[in-house]
């Protein structure tokens, strides 16, 4: 579904990604773990070109999206993104946050977009907050709304950039539950996270990234129970 | 007894016999009622408002254009260089530097006595000079507003498939507008008061009117106080309108 070949990214002289080769299959749940500054978020942000790769190619559904001639707005519609800091639009009600893109980009009628948004909001238990503003919600609620906002575009793949890192510990669970439900429904997901429990439970495959490279990958059970790479052994000994 | 009759009776008396208040009354009467002078202030006030509106329109258009050029230039992907954009950006930078680095009064004198020395339309020349001055400040205010917004907002917009224009229109500009409204209102107040400077190039606004009346009656006190009150009332009225608008835009901050 997404094919990444020899992806590199530099900020000035600092090379953050040093050649990533990866393939993400339909319906696969890929969890990316690793130390801070290891390039996890940059890798994820390159997938929908929020960061422009310095080299290499990314092919999404058979189209090379790193080609400047390809329509990046079209590809982004099919890739939902959830941010660490939610990035809800604070000047709009929750409902308008959810319907903005479906109405403007997918050219849905307002009524149709609102029905869809309300149905999805109901599933994350926030149907009664449709007319609130983001500032009135808790962190966990904001992140659930952010997930719904991405889902309203009916994406083919969902990218999560540390979705629980900015949350109070007691709100992490409610967001992870929504993500687990999504996984059960068969959504293709790429998740950057520090939640090892989630990686173990939901991930089909776990990638360990450090120093701009994927140092080890495999099914979560294997990777967590029998880490091969010394850097991964070191990392796991510190976080678990 | 009406005001005119009171004036007649008091002015007939010996000046040395008048109380302080009677004297004040006479001076005020000459500055306001005599020869229907109050009309002169309001004519001047009309010009003041006309110049303000013209200069504001000019300044906002110019400011938005300069802000767009400078923001677009600064937000280019690293490595890409658009020569034309770079050139226009340089001009904008020079413009902002010159305008912000020289006094308003000197700029107006140059417009009035050097560049448009042969023009008799002092009001329009004054509005042009003020507008070009205001544009530089408005540009910096808008640019600051656009830059102060969390880049995550634009990223969220783009990640949903909105294009650059849609993201600007629905996500960035409404929030930036709210952020810059206080400074923009402040700039408008400064502009309104700076219109008084066009009297130096013979623009016939309210200060010009006050000075003319003062010269006629040999008494500047009341004409200048009246002028000050007129400005004060206008600024207070505008501040009130601005606070209403700000309160409405704050609806989303409720918790």
Short mmCIF file of C-alpha atoms in Angstrom, two decimals:
data_model
loop_
_atom_site.label_atom_id
_atom_site.label_comp_id
_atom_site.label_asym_id
_atom_site.label_seq_id
_atom_site.Cartn_x
_atom_site.Cartn_y
_atom_site.Cartn_z
CA UNK A 1 0.00 0.00 0.00
CA UNK A 2 2.78 2.39 0.96
CA UNK A 3 6.19 1.58 -0.40
CA UNK A 4 9.19 3.52 0.89
CA UNK A 5 12.51 3.25 -0.89
CA UNK A 6 15.79 4.62 0.40
CA UNK A 7 14.11 7.54 2.13
CA UNK A 8 16.46 10.23 3.45
CA UNK A 9 15.77 13.52 5.16
CA UNK A 10 18.18 16.20 6.31
CA UNK A 11 17.58 19.43 8.20
CA UNK A 12 20.57 21.51 7.16
CA UNK A 13 23.66 19.45 7.92
CA UNK A 14 21.81 17.16 10.26
CA UNK A 15 20.70 13.93 8.61
CA UNK A 16 17.63 12.64 10.42
CA UNK A 17 16.67 9.75 8.16
CA UNK A 18 19.52 7.73 6.70
CA UNK A 19 17.89 5.54 4.10
CA UNK A 20 14.63 3.85 5.07
CA UNK A 21 13.22 0.94 3.07
CA UNK A 22 9.82 -0.19 4.19
CA UNK A 23 6.54 -1.53 2.88
CA UNK A 24 3.20 -1.14 4.60
CA UNK A 25 0.57 -3.63 3.53
CA UNK A 26 -3.19 -3.02 3.48
CA UNK A 27 -4.86 -3.58 6.87
CA UNK A 28 -1.50 -3.86 8.56
CA UNK A 29 -0.90 -2.21 11.93
CA UNK A 30 2.67 -1.01 12.08
CA UNK A 31 3.96 0.41 15.34
CA UNK A 32 7.14 2.48 15.32
CA UNK A 33 9.10 2.68 18.57
CA UNK A 34 12.49 4.06 19.47
CA UNK A 35 14.31 6.77 21.37
CA UNK A 36 13.56 10.47 20.95
CA UNK A 37 15.41 12.06 18.07
CA UNK A 38 15.67 8.73 16.30
CA UNK A 39 13.62 9.89 13.32
CA UNK A 40 10.28 8.19 14.10
CA UNK A 41 8.13 11.30 13.76
CA UNK A 42 10.08 12.56 10.77
CA UNK A 43 9.54 9.20 9.05
CA UNK A 44 5.80 9.40 9.72
CA UNK A 45 5.57 13.03 8.59
CA UNK A 46 7.39 12.16 5.38
CA UNK A 47 4.68 9.61 4.55
CA UNK A 48 2.15 12.37 3.87
CA UNK A 49 4.80 14.90 2.89
CA UNK A 50 4.42 17.23 5.86
CA UNK A 51 8.18 16.94 5.63
CA UNK A 52 9.57 16.92 2.12
CA UNK A 53 12.03 14.02 1.82
CA UNK A 54 15.57 14.93 0.81
CA UNK A 55 15.93 11.73 -1.19
CA UNK A 56 14.27 8.44 -2.02
CA UNK A 57 10.73 7.68 -3.12
CA UNK A 58 7.39 7.03 -1.43
CA UNK A 59 4.80 5.18 -3.48
CA UNK A 60 1.21 5.26 -2.27
CA UNK A 61 -1.30 3.03 -4.07
CA UNK A 62 0.99 2.79 -7.05
CA UNK A 63 1.66 6.53 -7.40
CA UNK A 64 5.02 8.11 -6.62
CA UNK A 65 3.92 10.92 -4.30
CA UNK A 66 7.43 12.37 -4.00
CA UNK A 67 7.16 13.31 -7.67
CA UNK A 68 6.48 17.09 -7.61
CA UNK A 69 3.89 16.60 -10.37
CA UNK A 70 1.67 14.34 -8.29
CA UNK A 71 -1.30 15.96 -6.53
CA UNK A 72 -0.33 15.82 -2.89
CA UNK A 73 -3.70 17.16 -1.69
CA UNK A 74 -5.38 14.13 -3.24
CA UNK A 75 -3.08 11.71 -1.43
CA UNK A 76 -3.43 13.47 1.88
CA UNK A 77 -7.21 13.02 1.71
CA UNK A 78 -6.63 9.30 1.88
CA UNK A 79 -4.10 9.49 4.71
CA UNK A 80 -5.56 10.53 8.03
CA UNK A 81 -3.11 12.08 10.45
CA UNK A 82 -3.37 12.41 14.22
CA UNK A 83 -0.92 14.74 15.94
CA UNK A 84 0.68 14.70 19.35
CA UNK A 85 -0.83 18.10 20.17
CA UNK A 86 -4.24 17.37 18.60
CA UNK A 87 -4.14 20.51 16.43
CA UNK A 88 -7.88 20.97 16.51
CA UNK A 89 -9.00 24.29 15.08
CA UNK A 90 -9.71 26.33 18.24
CA UNK A 91 -11.92 28.92 16.51
CA UNK A 92 -14.45 26.34 15.32
CA UNK A 93 -16.95 24.15 17.13
CA UNK A 94 -16.25 20.42 17.20
CA UNK A 95 -18.83 19.90 14.47
CA UNK A 96 -17.19 22.48 12.21
CA UNK A 97 -13.79 20.93 12.90
CA UNK A 98 -15.17 17.64 11.64
CA UNK A 99 -17.09 18.88 8.61
CA UNK A 100 -14.65 21.48 7.24
CA UNK A 101 -12.60 19.12 5.10
CA UNK A 102 -15.45 16.80 3.97
CA UNK A 103 -17.44 19.84 2.78
CA UNK A 104 -14.54 21.77 1.25
CA UNK A 105 -12.48 18.93 -0.16
CA UNK A 106 -14.86 16.02 -0.76
CA UNK A 107 -17.65 18.45 -1.74
CA UNK A 108 -20.14 16.67 0.50
CA UNK A 109 -23.32 18.46 1.44
CA UNK A 110 -23.24 19.97 4.92
CA UNK A 111 -26.07 17.69 6.02
CA UNK A 112 -24.33 14.55 4.80
CA UNK A 113 -21.05 15.58 6.44
CA UNK A 114 -22.79 16.36 9.72
CA UNK A 115 -24.58 13.01 9.81
CA UNK A 116 -21.34 11.16 9.23
CA UNK A 117 -19.53 13.28 11.83
CA UNK A 118 -22.24 12.74 14.41
CA UNK A 119 -22.24 8.98 13.86
CA UNK A 120 -18.47 8.84 14.34
CA UNK A 121 -18.59 11.17 17.35
CA UNK A 122 -21.18 8.88 18.90
CA UNK A 123 -18.84 5.93 18.50
CA UNK A 124 -16.15 7.67 20.56
CA UNK A 125 -18.79 8.74 23.10
CA UNK A 126 -18.70 12.47 22.35
CA UNK A 127 -21.91 13.05 20.41
CA UNK A 128 -23.10 15.49 23.07
CA UNK A 129 -20.04 17.73 22.58
CA UNK A 130 -20.67 18.55 18.91
CA UNK A 131 -21.40 22.21 19.65
CA UNK A 132 -18.56 22.72 22.13
CA UNK A 133 -15.31 24.43 21.30
CA UNK A 134 -12.01 22.52 21.61
CA UNK A 135 -10.98 24.65 24.62
CA UNK A 136 -13.92 23.16 26.53
CA UNK A 137 -12.72 19.56 26.14
CA UNK A 138 -10.17 17.57 28.10
CA UNK A 139 -6.99 16.36 26.39
CA UNK A 140 -8.32 12.85 25.91
CA UNK A 141 -11.55 14.17 24.45
CA UNK A 142 -9.63 16.46 22.10
CA UNK A 143 -7.55 13.59 20.81
CA UNK A 144 -10.63 11.44 20.27
CA UNK A 145 -12.15 14.31 18.29
CA UNK A 146 -8.91 14.63 16.31
CA UNK A 147 -9.13 10.94 15.40
CA UNK A 148 -12.75 11.39 14.33
CA UNK A 149 -11.77 14.43 12.27
CA UNK A 150 -9.32 12.31 10.31
CA UNK A 151 -11.86 9.49 9.96
CA UNK A 152 -14.47 11.87 8.54
CA UNK A 153 -12.35 11.98 5.37
CA UNK A 154 -12.73 8.19 5.06
CA UNK A 155 -8.99 7.62 4.79
CA UNK A 156 -7.36 4.42 3.59
CA UNK A 157 -4.59 4.66 6.14
CA UNK A 158 -4.23 6.41 9.48
CA UNK A 159 -0.97 7.91 10.70
CA UNK A 160 -0.59 8.52 14.45
CA UNK A 161 2.24 10.73 15.65
CA UNK A 162 2.64 10.02 19.38
CA UNK A 163 -1.10 10.44 19.97
CA UNK A 164 -0.93 9.90 23.74
CA UNK A 165 2.33 11.66 24.61
CA UNK A 166 0.70 14.99 25.49
CA UNK A 167 -2.04 13.45 27.61
CA UNK A 168 -2.47 13.10 31.35
CA UNK A 169 -1.81 9.46 32.26
CA UNK A 170 -5.44 8.80 33.17
CA UNK A 171 -6.60 9.88 29.71
CA UNK A 172 -4.25 7.67 27.74
CA UNK A 173 -6.56 4.67 28.04
CA UNK A 174 -9.60 6.27 26.44
CA UNK A 175 -7.59 7.28 23.37
CA UNK A 176 -5.89 3.90 23.04
CA UNK A 177 -9.32 2.21 23.25
CA UNK A 178 -10.52 4.20 20.26
CA UNK A 179 -7.38 3.22 18.37
CA UNK A 180 -7.85 -0.44 19.25
CA UNK A 181 -11.43 -0.35 17.97
CA UNK A 182 -10.16 1.18 14.77
CA UNK A 183 -7.58 -1.56 14.45
CA UNK A 184 -10.23 -4.25 14.92
CA UNK A 185 -12.22 -2.81 12.05
CA UNK A 186 -9.27 -3.42 9.78
CA UNK A 187 -7.93 0.12 9.29
CA UNK A 188 -4.38 0.32 8.01
CA UNK A 189 -2.42 2.10 10.74
CA UNK A 190 1.07 3.43 11.26
CA UNK A 191 1.54 4.42 14.89
CA UNK A 192 4.52 6.18 16.43
CA UNK A 193 4.21 5.67 20.17
CA UNK A 194 5.92 5.07 23.46
CA UNK A 195 3.06 2.84 24.64
CA UNK A 196 4.76 -0.56 24.59
CA UNK A 197 1.61 -2.29 25.80
CA UNK A 198 -0.28 -0.96 22.82
CA UNK A 199 2.51 -2.00 20.44
CA UNK A 200 2.44 -5.51 21.84
CA UNK A 201 -1.32 -5.86 21.77
CA UNK A 202 -2.28 -4.20 18.50
CA UNK A 203 0.82 -4.21 16.31
CA UNK A 204 1.19 -6.71 13.49
CA UNK A 205 4.73 -5.53 13.11
CA UNK A 206 6.95 -3.33 15.22
CA UNK A 207 9.74 -1.19 13.80
CA UNK A 208 12.55 -0.06 16.06
CA UNK A 209 14.06 3.18 14.83
CA UNK A 210 17.17 4.86 16.16
CA UNK A 211 19.81 7.12 14.66
CA UNK A 212 17.74 7.57 11.50
CA UNK A 213 17.56 3.90 10.58
CA UNK A 214 15.26 0.96 11.17
CA UNK A 215 17.54 -1.18 13.30
CA UNK A 216 15.17 -4.06 13.86
CA UNK A 217 11.66 -5.09 12.89
CA UNK A 218 9.37 -8.01 13.45
CA UNK A 219 6.20 -9.26 15.13
CA UNK A 220 5.84 -7.63 18.55
CA UNK A 221 6.20 -10.87 20.50
CA UNK A 222 9.51 -11.71 18.89
CA UNK A 223 10.84 -8.19 19.02
CA UNK A 224 9.97 -7.58 22.66
CA UNK A 225 10.84 -11.04 23.97
CA UNK A 226 13.96 -11.73 21.93
CA UNK A 227 15.51 -8.46 20.86
CA UNK A 228 18.60 -9.03 18.72
CA UNK A 229 20.12 -5.60 18.17
CA UNK A 230 22.09 -4.34 21.21
CA UNK A 231 20.59 -0.86 20.79
CA UNK A 232 17.07 -2.35 21.04
CA UNK A 233 18.06 -4.48 24.05
CA UNK A 234 19.36 -1.33 25.71
CA UNK A 235 16.20 0.64 24.80
CA UNK A 236 13.84 -2.04 26.07
CA UNK A 237 15.73 -2.47 29.31
CA UNK A 238 15.13 1.21 30.00
CA UNK A 239 11.46 1.50 29.06
CA UNK A 240 9.99 -1.76 30.35
CA UNK B 1 -31.70 84.58 28.33
CA UNK B 2 -30.16 82.95 25.30
CA UNK B 3 -26.46 82.55 24.68
CA UNK B 4 -26.10 85.28 22.06
CA UNK B 5 -27.82 87.86 24.26
CA UNK B 6 -25.65 86.88 27.22
CA UNK B 7 -22.59 87.34 25.04
CA UNK B 8 -23.75 90.78 23.91
CA UNK B 9 -24.35 91.98 27.45
CA UNK B 10 -21.08 90.61 28.83
CA UNK B 11 -18.88 91.86 26.00
CA UNK B 12 -20.25 95.35 26.54
CA UNK B 13 -18.76 95.35 30.06
CA UNK B 14 -15.24 96.41 30.93
CA UNK B 15 -12.93 93.40 30.69
CA UNK B 16 -11.42 94.11 34.11
CA UNK B 17 -14.83 93.77 35.77
CA UNK B 18 -15.53 90.21 34.49
CA UNK B 19 -15.25 87.19 36.72
CA UNK B 20 -13.05 84.29 35.58
CA UNK B 21 -16.09 82.30 34.40
CA UNK B 22 -17.57 85.18 32.52
CA UNK B 23 -14.27 85.68 30.76
CA UNK B 24 -14.09 81.99 29.91
CA UNK B 25 -17.59 82.15 28.50
CA UNK B 26 -16.63 85.00 26.21
CA UNK B 27 -13.59 83.18 24.93
CA UNK B 28 -15.57 80.00 24.33
CA UNK B 29 -18.32 81.93 22.57
CA UNK B 30 -15.81 83.45 20.17
CA UNK B 31 -14.21 80.07 19.51
CA UNK B 32 -17.48 78.19 18.90
CA UNK B 33 -20.63 80.27 18.30
CA UNK B 34 -19.41 83.54 16.79
CA UNK B 35 -19.75 83.68 13.01
CA UNK B 36 -20.99 80.06 13.12
CA UNK B 37 -17.42 78.90 13.70
CA UNK B 38 -18.59 75.47 14.94
CA UNK B 39 -19.34 74.61 11.33
CA UNK B 40 -15.65 75.08 10.51
CA UNK B 41 -14.68 72.40 13.06
CA UNK B 42 -17.15 69.94 11.63
CA UNK B 43 -15.99 70.64 8.11
CA UNK B 44 -12.46 69.93 9.32
CA UNK B 45 -13.70 66.83 11.10
CA UNK B 46 -15.30 65.63 7.85
CA UNK B 47 -11.94 65.95 6.12
CA UNK B 48 -10.23 64.18 9.01
CA UNK B 49 -12.59 61.20 8.68
CA UNK B 50 -12.31 61.21 4.90
CA UNK B 51 -8.51 61.15 5.10
CA UNK B 52 -8.60 58.45 7.77
CA UNK B 53 -10.85 56.16 5.72
CA UNK B 54 -8.85 56.71 2.53
CA UNK B 55 -5.53 56.18 4.31
CA UNK B 56 -6.88 53.13 6.11
CA UNK B 57 -8.10 51.52 2.89
CA UNK B 58 -4.79 52.30 1.24
CA UNK B 59 -2.77 51.10 4.21
CA UNK B 60 -4.66 47.83 4.64
CA UNK B 61 -4.44 46.93 0.94
CA UNK B 62 -0.74 47.77 0.86
CA UNK B 63 -0.12 46.05 4.20
CA UNK B 64 -1.87 42.83 3.16
CA UNK B 65 0.06 42.71 -0.12
CA UNK B 66 3.41 43.28 1.56
CA UNK B 67 2.58 40.77 4.31
CA UNK B 68 1.61 38.12 1.73
CA UNK B 69 4.81 38.64 -0.24
CA UNK B 70 7.02 38.53 2.83
CA UNK B 71 5.26 35.54 4.41
CA UNK B 72 5.22 33.60 1.14
CA UNK B 73 8.91 34.34 0.73
CA UNK B 74 9.79 33.24 4.25
CA UNK B 75 7.67 30.08 4.00
CA UNK B 76 9.28 28.80 0.81
CA UNK B 77 10.61 25.29 1.08
CA UNK B 78 14.24 25.44 2.06
CA UNK B 79 16.37 25.19 -1.04
CA UNK B 80 13.78 26.50 -3.49
CA UNK B 81 14.46 30.05 -4.63
CA UNK B 82 11.99 32.02 -6.68
CA UNK B 83 13.92 34.91 -8.20
CA UNK B 84 10.89 37.14 -8.83
CA UNK B 85 9.54 36.56 -5.32
CA UNK B 86 12.97 37.33 -3.89
CA UNK B 87 13.10 40.60 -5.82
CA UNK B 88 9.61 41.71 -4.76
CA UNK B 89 10.42 40.69 -1.19
CA UNK B 90 13.52 42.89 -1.28
CA UNK B 91 11.44 45.87 -2.43
CA UNK B 92 8.95 45.23 0.37
CA UNK B 93 11.74 45.08 2.91
CA UNK B 94 13.23 48.37 1.70
CA UNK B 95 9.79 49.97 1.80
CA UNK B 96 9.15 48.85 5.38
CA UNK B 97 12.63 49.92 6.48
CA UNK B 98 12.39 53.42 5.00
CA UNK B 99 8.87 54.08 6.27
CA UNK B 100 9.53 52.81 9.76
CA UNK B 101 12.89 54.56 9.92
CA UNK B 102 11.76 58.11 9.12
CA UNK B 103 9.30 60.39 10.95
CA UNK B 104 5.74 60.62 9.72
CA UNK B 105 5.97 64.39 9.51
CA UNK B 106 9.09 64.33 7.33
CA UNK B 107 7.41 61.83 5.02
CA UNK B 108 4.36 64.06 4.69
CA UNK B 109 6.51 67.12 3.96
CA UNK B 110 8.32 65.17 1.25
CA UNK B 111 5.03 64.03 -0.31
CA UNK B 112 3.52 67.50 -0.15
CA UNK B 113 6.44 69.76 -0.99
CA UNK B 114 8.73 67.57 -3.10
CA UNK B 115 6.94 64.76 -4.88
CA UNK B 116 3.52 66.39 -5.32
CA UNK B 117 4.72 69.97 -5.00
CA UNK B 118 2.48 71.14 -7.84
CA UNK B 119 -0.67 69.39 -6.61
CA UNK B 120 -3.38 71.49 -4.98
CA UNK B 121 -5.29 68.47 -3.71
CA UNK B 122 -3.71 68.51 -0.27
CA UNK B 123 -6.25 66.16 1.26
CA UNK B 124 -5.57 63.39 -1.25
CA UNK B 125 -1.81 63.84 -1.04
CA UNK B 126 -2.10 63.66 2.74
CA UNK B 127 -4.22 60.50 2.57
CA UNK B 128 -1.69 58.93 0.21
CA UNK B 129 1.22 59.78 2.49
CA UNK B 130 -0.59 58.45 5.56
CA UNK B 131 -1.73 55.31 3.75
CA UNK B 132 1.77 54.47 2.56
CA UNK B 133 3.05 55.03 6.08
CA UNK B 134 0.32 52.94 7.66
CA UNK B 135 0.82 50.11 5.15
CA UNK B 136 4.31 49.42 6.49
CA UNK B 137 3.04 49.04 10.04
CA UNK B 138 -0.02 47.02 9.03
CA UNK B 139 2.23 44.69 7.03
CA UNK B 140 4.39 43.98 10.06
CA UNK B 141 1.32 43.47 12.26
CA UNK B 142 -0.19 40.96 9.82
CA UNK B 143 3.11 39.19 9.28
CA UNK B 144 3.56 38.89 13.03
CA UNK B 145 0.03 37.48 13.35
CA UNK B 146 0.61 34.87 10.66
CA UNK B 147 3.95 33.84 12.14
CA UNK B 148 2.67 33.64 15.71
CA UNK B 149 0.19 30.91 14.81
CA UNK B 150 1.21 27.36 15.75
CA UNK B 151 2.48 25.71 12.52
CA UNK B 152 0.56 22.62 13.64
CA UNK B 153 -2.66 24.40 12.64
CA UNK B 154 -1.63 24.72 9.02
CA UNK B 155 -0.25 21.17 9.09
CA UNK B 156 -3.57 19.84 10.40
CA UNK B 157 -5.37 21.66 7.59
CA UNK B 158 -3.04 20.33 4.92
CA UNK B 159 -3.10 16.79 6.35
CA UNK B 160 -6.88 16.76 5.83
CA UNK B 161 -6.37 17.43 2.13
CA UNK B 162 -7.17 21.15 2.18
CA UNK B 163 -4.97 23.03 -0.28
CA UNK B 164 -2.81 26.04 0.65
CA UNK B 165 -5.50 28.62 -0.15
CA UNK B 166 -8.25 26.71 1.70
CA UNK B 167 -5.98 26.24 4.71
CA UNK B 168 -5.21 29.96 4.76
CA UNK B 169 -8.85 30.92 4.36
CA UNK B 170 -10.49 28.60 6.87
CA UNK B 171 -7.74 27.86 9.38
CA UNK B 172 -4.91 30.39 9.42
CA UNK B 173 -6.46 33.76 8.58
CA UNK B 174 -9.46 33.60 10.97
CA UNK B 175 -7.12 32.80 13.86
CA UNK B 176 -4.48 35.32 12.80
CA UNK B 177 -7.16 37.99 12.43
CA UNK B 178 -8.31 37.42 15.98
CA UNK B 179 -4.73 37.62 17.22
CA UNK B 180 -3.89 40.86 15.42
CA UNK B 181 -7.16 42.69 16.04
CA UNK B 182 -5.90 44.59 19.12
CA UNK B 183 -2.75 45.79 17.34
CA UNK B 184 -4.73 46.58 14.20
CA UNK B 185 -7.18 48.67 16.23
CA UNK B 186 -4.27 50.43 17.85
CA UNK B 187 -2.79 51.19 14.44
CA UNK B 188 -6.14 52.60 13.34
CA UNK B 189 -6.22 54.92 16.36
CA UNK B 190 -2.67 56.09 15.63
CA UNK B 191 -3.67 56.70 12.02
CA UNK B 192 -6.75 58.68 13.03
CA UNK B 193 -4.67 60.94 15.26
CA UNK B 194 -1.82 61.22 12.73
CA UNK B 195 -4.21 62.81 10.24
CA UNK B 196 -3.65 65.96 12.27
CA UNK B 197 -0.19 66.09 10.72
CA UNK B 198 -1.52 66.78 7.23
CA UNK B 199 -2.17 70.34 8.38
CA UNK B 200 1.57 70.88 7.77
CA UNK B 201 0.99 70.42 4.04
CA UNK B 202 -2.18 72.53 4.17
CA UNK B 203 -4.65 69.67 4.43
CA UNK B 204 -7.81 71.34 5.75
CA UNK B 205 -8.66 68.95 8.56
CA UNK B 206 -9.77 69.75 12.08
CA UNK B 207 -6.43 71.01 13.45
CA UNK B 208 -6.10 73.29 10.45
CA UNK B 209 -9.58 74.62 11.21
CA UNK B 210 -8.73 75.17 14.88
CA UNK B 211 -5.56 77.06 14.04
CA UNK B 212 -7.39 79.22 11.55
CA UNK B 213 -9.99 80.14 14.17
CA UNK B 214 -7.29 80.77 16.77
CA UNK B 215 -5.51 83.10 14.36
CA UNK B 216 -8.73 84.97 13.75
CA UNK B 217 -9.69 85.45 17.43
CA UNK B 218 -6.10 85.71 18.80
CA UNK B 219 -7.06 82.92 21.23
CA UNK B 220 -5.93 79.31 20.71
CA UNK B 221 -7.05 77.79 23.98
CA UNK B 222 -10.63 76.81 23.20
CA UNK B 223 -10.09 75.89 19.54
CA UNK B 224 -7.37 73.44 20.59
CA UNK B 225 -9.35 72.05 23.54
CA UNK B 226 -12.36 71.53 21.28
CA UNK B 227 -10.14 69.73 18.78
CA UNK B 228 -8.69 67.52 21.50
CA UNK B 229 -12.19 66.61 22.72
CA UNK B 230 -13.26 65.72 19.19
CA UNK B 231 -10.34 63.31 18.79
CA UNK B 232 -10.93 61.87 22.24
CA UNK B 233 -14.61 61.17 21.54
CA UNK B 234 -13.80 59.51 18.22
CA UNK B 235 -11.10 57.31 19.72
CA UNK B 236 -13.29 56.30 22.66
CA UNK B 237 -16.15 55.44 20.35
CA UNK B 238 -13.86 53.36 18.18
CA UNK B 239 -12.30 51.58 21.18
CA UNK B 240 -15.79 50.67 22.33
CA UNK B 241 -16.71 49.19 18.94
CA UNK B 242 -13.43 47.29 18.88
CA UNK B 243 -14.04 45.79 22.32
CA UNK B 244 -17.46 44.54 21.17
CA UNK B 245 -15.88 42.86 18.14
CA UNK B 246 -13.13 41.31 20.25
CA UNK B 247 -15.66 39.95 22.71
CA UNK B 248 -17.59 38.30 19.90
CA UNK B 249 -14.45 36.72 18.47
CA UNK B 250 -13.55 35.36 21.89
CA UNK B 251 -16.58 33.05 21.87
CA UNK B 252 -14.32 30.04 21.21
CA UNK B 253 -12.16 30.74 24.28
CA UNK B 254 -14.98 29.93 26.67
CA UNK B 255 -14.26 27.03 28.93
#
